[in-house]
PDB file of C-alpha atoms in Angstrom:
ATOM      1  CA  UNK A1461      -8.836  -1.903  53.210  1.00  0.00           C
ATOM      2  CA  UNK A1462      -5.774   0.094  52.220  1.00  0.00           C
ATOM      3  CA  UNK A1463      -5.243   0.581  48.486  1.00  0.00           C
ATOM      4  CA  UNK A1464      -2.248  -1.115  46.842  1.00  0.00           C
ATOM      5  CA  UNK A1465       0.701   1.239  46.292  1.00  0.00           C
ATOM      6  CA  UNK A1466       3.525   0.104  44.032  1.00  0.00           C
ATOM      7  CA  UNK A1467       6.905   1.413  45.210  1.00  0.00           C
ATOM      8  CA  UNK A1468       8.304   1.562  41.683  1.00  0.00           C
ATOM      9  CA  UNK A1469       5.351   3.356  40.084  1.00  0.00           C
ATOM     10  CA  UNK A1470       7.594   6.223  38.912  1.00  0.00           C
ATOM     11  CA  UNK A1471       9.996   3.754  37.334  1.00  0.00           C
ATOM     12  CA  UNK A1472       7.072   2.129  35.546  1.00  0.00           C
ATOM     13  CA  UNK A1473       5.915   5.518  34.257  1.00  0.00           C
ATOM     14  CA  UNK A1474       9.418   6.339  32.997  1.00  0.00           C
ATOM     15  CA  UNK A1475       9.751   2.958  31.288  1.00  0.00           C
ATOM     16  CA  UNK A1476       6.304   3.335  29.712  1.00  0.00           C
ATOM     17  CA  UNK A1477       7.252   6.779  28.446  1.00  0.00           C
ATOM     18  CA  UNK A1478      10.552   5.470  27.044  1.00  0.00           C
ATOM     19  CA  UNK A1479       8.647   2.702  25.277  1.00  0.00           C
ATOM     20  CA  UNK A1480       6.218   5.216  23.764  1.00  0.00           C
ATOM     21  CA  UNK A1481       9.106   7.392  22.538  1.00  0.00           C
ATOM     22  CA  UNK A1482      10.862   4.374  21.008  1.00  0.00           C
ATOM     23  CA  UNK A1483       7.599   3.343  19.350  1.00  0.00           C
ATOM     24  CA  UNK A1484       7.244   6.824  17.868  1.00  0.00           C
ATOM     25  CA  UNK A1485      10.785   6.702  16.505  1.00  0.00           C
ATOM     26  CA  UNK A1486      10.100   3.276  15.013  1.00  0.00           C
ATOM     27  CA  UNK A1487       6.926   4.563  13.379  1.00  0.00           C
ATOM     28  CA  UNK A1488       8.827   7.535  11.911  1.00  0.00           C
ATOM     29  CA  UNK A1489      11.513   5.238  10.479  1.00  0.00           C
ATOM     30  CA  UNK A1490       8.859   2.911   9.063  1.00  0.00           C
ATOM     31  CA  UNK A1491       7.139   5.887   7.424  1.00  0.00           C
ATOM     32  CA  UNK A1492      10.399   6.906   5.743  1.00  0.00           C
ATOM     33  CA  UNK A1493      10.847   3.357   4.431  1.00  0.00           C
ATOM     34  CA  UNK A1494       7.280   3.281   3.134  1.00  0.00           C
ATOM     35  CA  UNK A1495       7.734   6.636   1.374  1.00  0.00           C
ATOM     36  CA  UNK A1496      10.919   5.388  -0.285  1.00  0.00           C
ATOM     37  CA  UNK A1497       9.217   2.168  -1.382  1.00  0.00           C
ATOM     38  CA  UNK A1498       6.360   4.185  -2.854  1.00  0.00           C
ATOM     39  CA  UNK A1499       8.883   6.396  -4.680  1.00  0.00           C
ATOM     40  CA  UNK A1500      10.548   3.254  -6.077  1.00  0.00           C
ATOM     41  CA  UNK A1501       7.184   1.966  -7.290  1.00  0.00           C
ATOM     42  CA  UNK A1502       6.467   5.321  -8.937  1.00  0.00           C
ATOM     43  CA  UNK A1503       9.893   5.186 -10.561  1.00  0.00           C
ATOM     44  CA  UNK A1504       9.175   1.689 -11.889  1.00  0.00           C
ATOM     45  CA  UNK A1505       5.820   2.836 -13.311  1.00  0.00           C
ATOM     46  CA  UNK A1506       7.524   5.841 -14.942  1.00  0.00           C
ATOM     47  CA  UNK A1507      10.193   3.556 -16.399  1.00  0.00           C
ATOM     48  CA  UNK A1508       7.590   1.254 -17.942  1.00  0.00           C
ATOM     49  CA  UNK A1509       5.675   4.222 -19.338  1.00  0.00           C
ATOM     50  CA  UNK A1510       8.867   5.753 -20.743  1.00  0.00           C
ATOM     51  CA  UNK A1511       9.784   2.464 -22.422  1.00  0.00           C
ATOM     52  CA  UNK A1512       6.374   2.326 -24.114  1.00  0.00           C
ATOM     53  CA  UNK A1513       6.641   5.963 -25.131  1.00  0.00           C
ATOM     54  CA  UNK A1514      10.169   5.630 -26.476  1.00  0.00           C
ATOM     55  CA  UNK A1515       9.274   2.960 -29.004  1.00  0.00           C
ATOM     56  CA  UNK A1516       5.926   4.347 -30.177  1.00  0.00           C
ATOM     57  CA  UNK A1517       5.158   4.712 -33.861  1.00  0.00           C
ATOM     58  CA  UNK A1518       5.821   8.076 -35.426  1.00  0.00           C
ATOM     59  CA  UNK A1519       8.549   9.067 -32.974  1.00  0.00           C
ATOM     60  CA  UNK A1520      11.569  10.971 -34.239  1.00  0.00           C
ATOM     61  CA  UNK A1521      15.231  10.493 -33.396  1.00  0.00           C
ATOM     62  CA  UNK A1522      15.103  13.461 -31.004  1.00  0.00           C
ATOM     63  CA  UNK A1523      12.106  11.846 -29.252  1.00  0.00           C
ATOM     64  CA  UNK A1524      14.102   8.644 -28.923  1.00  0.00           C
ATOM     65  CA  UNK A1525      17.127  10.560 -27.584  1.00  0.00           C
ATOM     66  CA  UNK A1526      14.978  12.460 -25.077  1.00  0.00           C
ATOM     67  CA  UNK A1527      13.506   9.138 -23.978  1.00  0.00           C
ATOM     68  CA  UNK A1528      16.998   7.725 -23.507  1.00  0.00           C
ATOM     69  CA  UNK A1529      18.029  10.697 -21.356  1.00  0.00           C
ATOM     70  CA  UNK A1530      14.857  10.305 -19.309  1.00  0.00           C
ATOM     71  CA  UNK A1531      15.581   6.599 -18.833  1.00  0.00           C
ATOM     72  CA  UNK A1532      19.126   7.395 -17.665  1.00  0.00           C
ATOM     73  CA  UNK A1533      17.725   9.900 -15.174  1.00  0.00           C
ATOM     74  CA  UNK A1534      15.139   7.382 -13.940  1.00  0.00           C
ATOM     75  CA  UNK A1535      17.846   4.759 -13.552  1.00  0.00           C
ATOM     76  CA  UNK A1536      20.055   7.124 -11.531  1.00  0.00           C
ATOM     77  CA  UNK A1537      17.064   8.111  -9.398  1.00  0.00           C
ATOM     78  CA  UNK A1538      16.281   4.427  -8.829  1.00  0.00           C
ATOM     79  CA  UNK A1539      19.849   3.731  -7.648  1.00  0.00           C
ATOM     80  CA  UNK A1540      19.702   6.691  -5.256  1.00  0.00           C
ATOM     81  CA  UNK A1541      16.335   5.528  -3.920  1.00  0.00           C
ATOM     82  CA  UNK A1542      17.679   2.011  -3.405  1.00  0.00           C
ATOM     83  CA  UNK A1543      20.688   3.334  -1.447  1.00  0.00           C
ATOM     84  CA  UNK A1544      18.434   5.572   0.631  1.00  0.00           C
ATOM     85  CA  UNK A1545      16.062   2.664   1.251  1.00  0.00           C
ATOM     86  CA  UNK A1546      18.914   0.431   2.423  1.00  0.00           C
ATOM     87  CA  UNK A1547      20.032   3.112   4.888  1.00  0.00           C
ATOM     88  CA  UNK A1548      16.453   3.710   6.038  1.00  0.00           C
ATOM     89  CA  UNK A1549      15.925  -0.029   6.560  1.00  0.00           C
ATOM     90  CA  UNK A1550      19.062  -0.166   8.722  1.00  0.00           C
ATOM     91  CA  UNK A1551      17.819   2.808  10.762  1.00  0.00           C
ATOM     92  CA  UNK A1552      14.411   1.176  11.100  1.00  0.00           C
ATOM     93  CA  UNK A1553      16.032  -2.028  12.355  1.00  0.00           C
ATOM     94  CA  UNK A1554      17.974  -0.023  14.952  1.00  0.00           C
ATOM     95  CA  UNK A1555      14.754   1.697  16.013  1.00  0.00           C
ATOM     96  CA  UNK A1556      12.995  -1.676  16.214  1.00  0.00           C
ATOM     97  CA  UNK A1557      15.734  -3.086  18.431  1.00  0.00           C
ATOM     98  CA  UNK A1558      15.537   0.005  20.626  1.00  0.00           C
ATOM     99  CA  UNK A1559      11.763  -0.393  20.880  1.00  0.00           C
ATOM    100  CA  UNK A1560      12.065  -4.092  21.764  1.00  0.00           C
ATOM    101  CA  UNK A1561      14.587  -3.270  24.490  1.00  0.00           C
ATOM    102  CA  UNK A1562      12.377  -0.500  25.927  1.00  0.00           C
ATOM    103  CA  UNK A1563       9.375  -2.814  25.766  1.00  0.00           C
ATOM    104  CA  UNK A1564      11.231  -5.556  27.655  1.00  0.00           C
ATOM    105  CA  UNK A1565      12.285  -3.091  30.356  1.00  0.00           C
ATOM    106  CA  UNK A1566       8.709  -1.867  30.780  1.00  0.00           C
ATOM    107  CA  UNK A1567       7.335  -5.400  30.754  1.00  0.00           C
ATOM    108  CA  UNK A1568       9.776  -6.404  33.484  1.00  0.00           C
ATOM    109  CA  UNK A1569       8.514  -3.666  35.815  1.00  0.00           C
ATOM    110  CA  UNK A1570       4.889  -4.354  34.836  1.00  0.00           C
ATOM    111  CA  UNK A1571       5.300  -8.034  35.701  1.00  0.00           C
ATOM    112  CA  UNK A1572       6.879  -7.105  39.017  1.00  0.00           C
ATOM    113  CA  UNK A1573       3.963  -4.756  39.737  1.00  0.00           C
ATOM    114  CA  UNK A1574       1.411  -7.469  38.934  1.00  0.00           C
ATOM    115  CA  UNK A1575       3.168  -9.971  41.203  1.00  0.00           C
ATOM    116  CA  UNK A1576       3.414  -7.526  44.094  1.00  0.00           C
ATOM    117  CA  UNK A1577      -0.215  -6.498  43.662  1.00  0.00           C
ATOM    118  CA  UNK A1578      -1.377 -10.121  43.648  1.00  0.00           C
ATOM    119  CA  UNK A1579       0.698 -10.875  46.765  1.00  0.00           C
ATOM    120  CA  UNK A1580      -0.636  -7.753  48.500  1.00  0.00           C
ATOM    121  CA  UNK A1581      -4.277  -8.620  47.863  1.00  0.00           C
ATOM    122  CA  UNK A1582      -3.673 -12.244  48.838  1.00  0.00           C
ATOM    123  CA  UNK A1583      -2.219 -11.059  52.164  1.00  0.00           C
ATOM    124  CA  UNK A1584      -5.085  -8.606  52.689  1.00  0.00           C
ATOM    125  CA  UNK A1585      -7.654 -11.338  52.012  1.00  0.00           C
ATOM    126  CA  UNK A1586      -5.853 -13.693  54.380  1.00  0.00           C
ATOM    127  CA  UNK A1587      -5.914 -11.054  57.134  1.00  0.00           C
ATOM    128  CA  UNK A1588      -9.600 -10.445  56.463  1.00  0.00           C
ATOM    129  CA  UNK A1589     -10.347 -14.164  56.738  1.00  0.00           C
ATOM    130  CA  UNK A1590      -8.386 -14.347  60.007  1.00  0.00           C
ATOM    131  CA  UNK A1591     -10.313 -11.374  61.406  1.00  0.00           C
ATOM    132  CA  UNK A1592     -13.642 -12.892  60.415  1.00  0.00           C
ATOM    133  CA  UNK A1593     -12.619 -16.230  61.961  1.00  0.00           C
ATOM    134  CA  UNK A1594     -11.691 -14.473  65.198  1.00  0.00           C
ATOM    135  CA  UNK A1595     -15.037 -12.663  65.258  1.00  0.00           C
ATOM    136  CA  UNK A1596     -16.951 -15.845  64.530  1.00  0.00           C
ATOM    137  CA  UNK A1597     -15.132 -17.884  67.183  1.00  0.00           C
ATOM    138  CA  UNK A1598     -15.522 -15.044  69.680  1.00  0.00           C
ATOM    139  CA  UNK A1599     -19.275 -14.927  69.007  1.00  0.00           C
ATOM    140  CA  UNK A1600     -19.531 -18.677  69.523  1.00  0.00           C
ATOM    141  CA  UNK A1601     -17.632 -18.467  72.803  1.00  0.00           C
ATOM    142  CA  UNK A1602     -19.906 -15.637  73.978  1.00  0.00           C
ATOM    143  CA  UNK A1603     -23.019 -17.663  73.071  1.00  0.00           C
ATOM    144  CA  UNK A1604     -21.733 -20.673  74.978  1.00  0.00           C
ATOM    145  CA  UNK A1605     -20.882 -18.538  77.979  1.00  0.00           C
ATOM    146  CA  UNK A1606     -24.381 -17.040  77.925  1.00  0.00           C
ATOM    147  CA  UNK A1607     -23.583 -13.420  77.084  1.00  0.00           C
TER     148      UNK A1607
END
């Protein structure tokens, strides 16, 4: 029996490769978003700690002023991180859409391959059954004829 050969195998390989590349880009964008979210969480923890430190007993006016400056810096850093996160989320969404499109293209060719393969093996099995039927009927005819 001849092995199944898909005519569009190269196209399938290209589409699979495109899907893998899009998945890698999506993963990179997701990693950037995760890093920014972690930086925001660290900023929030630093803000809480600075608030506790600013109002501690025994602090001087210069300690309070330094705490205020630190809080202003943390606030500005938080705003920058939020802007960066919004941009990164938009880039991640674009990468996700690109991945979904590449995945659909690959899935289309994969489905076509599966259908053609199933049809090929169905036809091969049908031919095999016909051949076996011919052999069986030929053997019966030979037996009846006395060969």
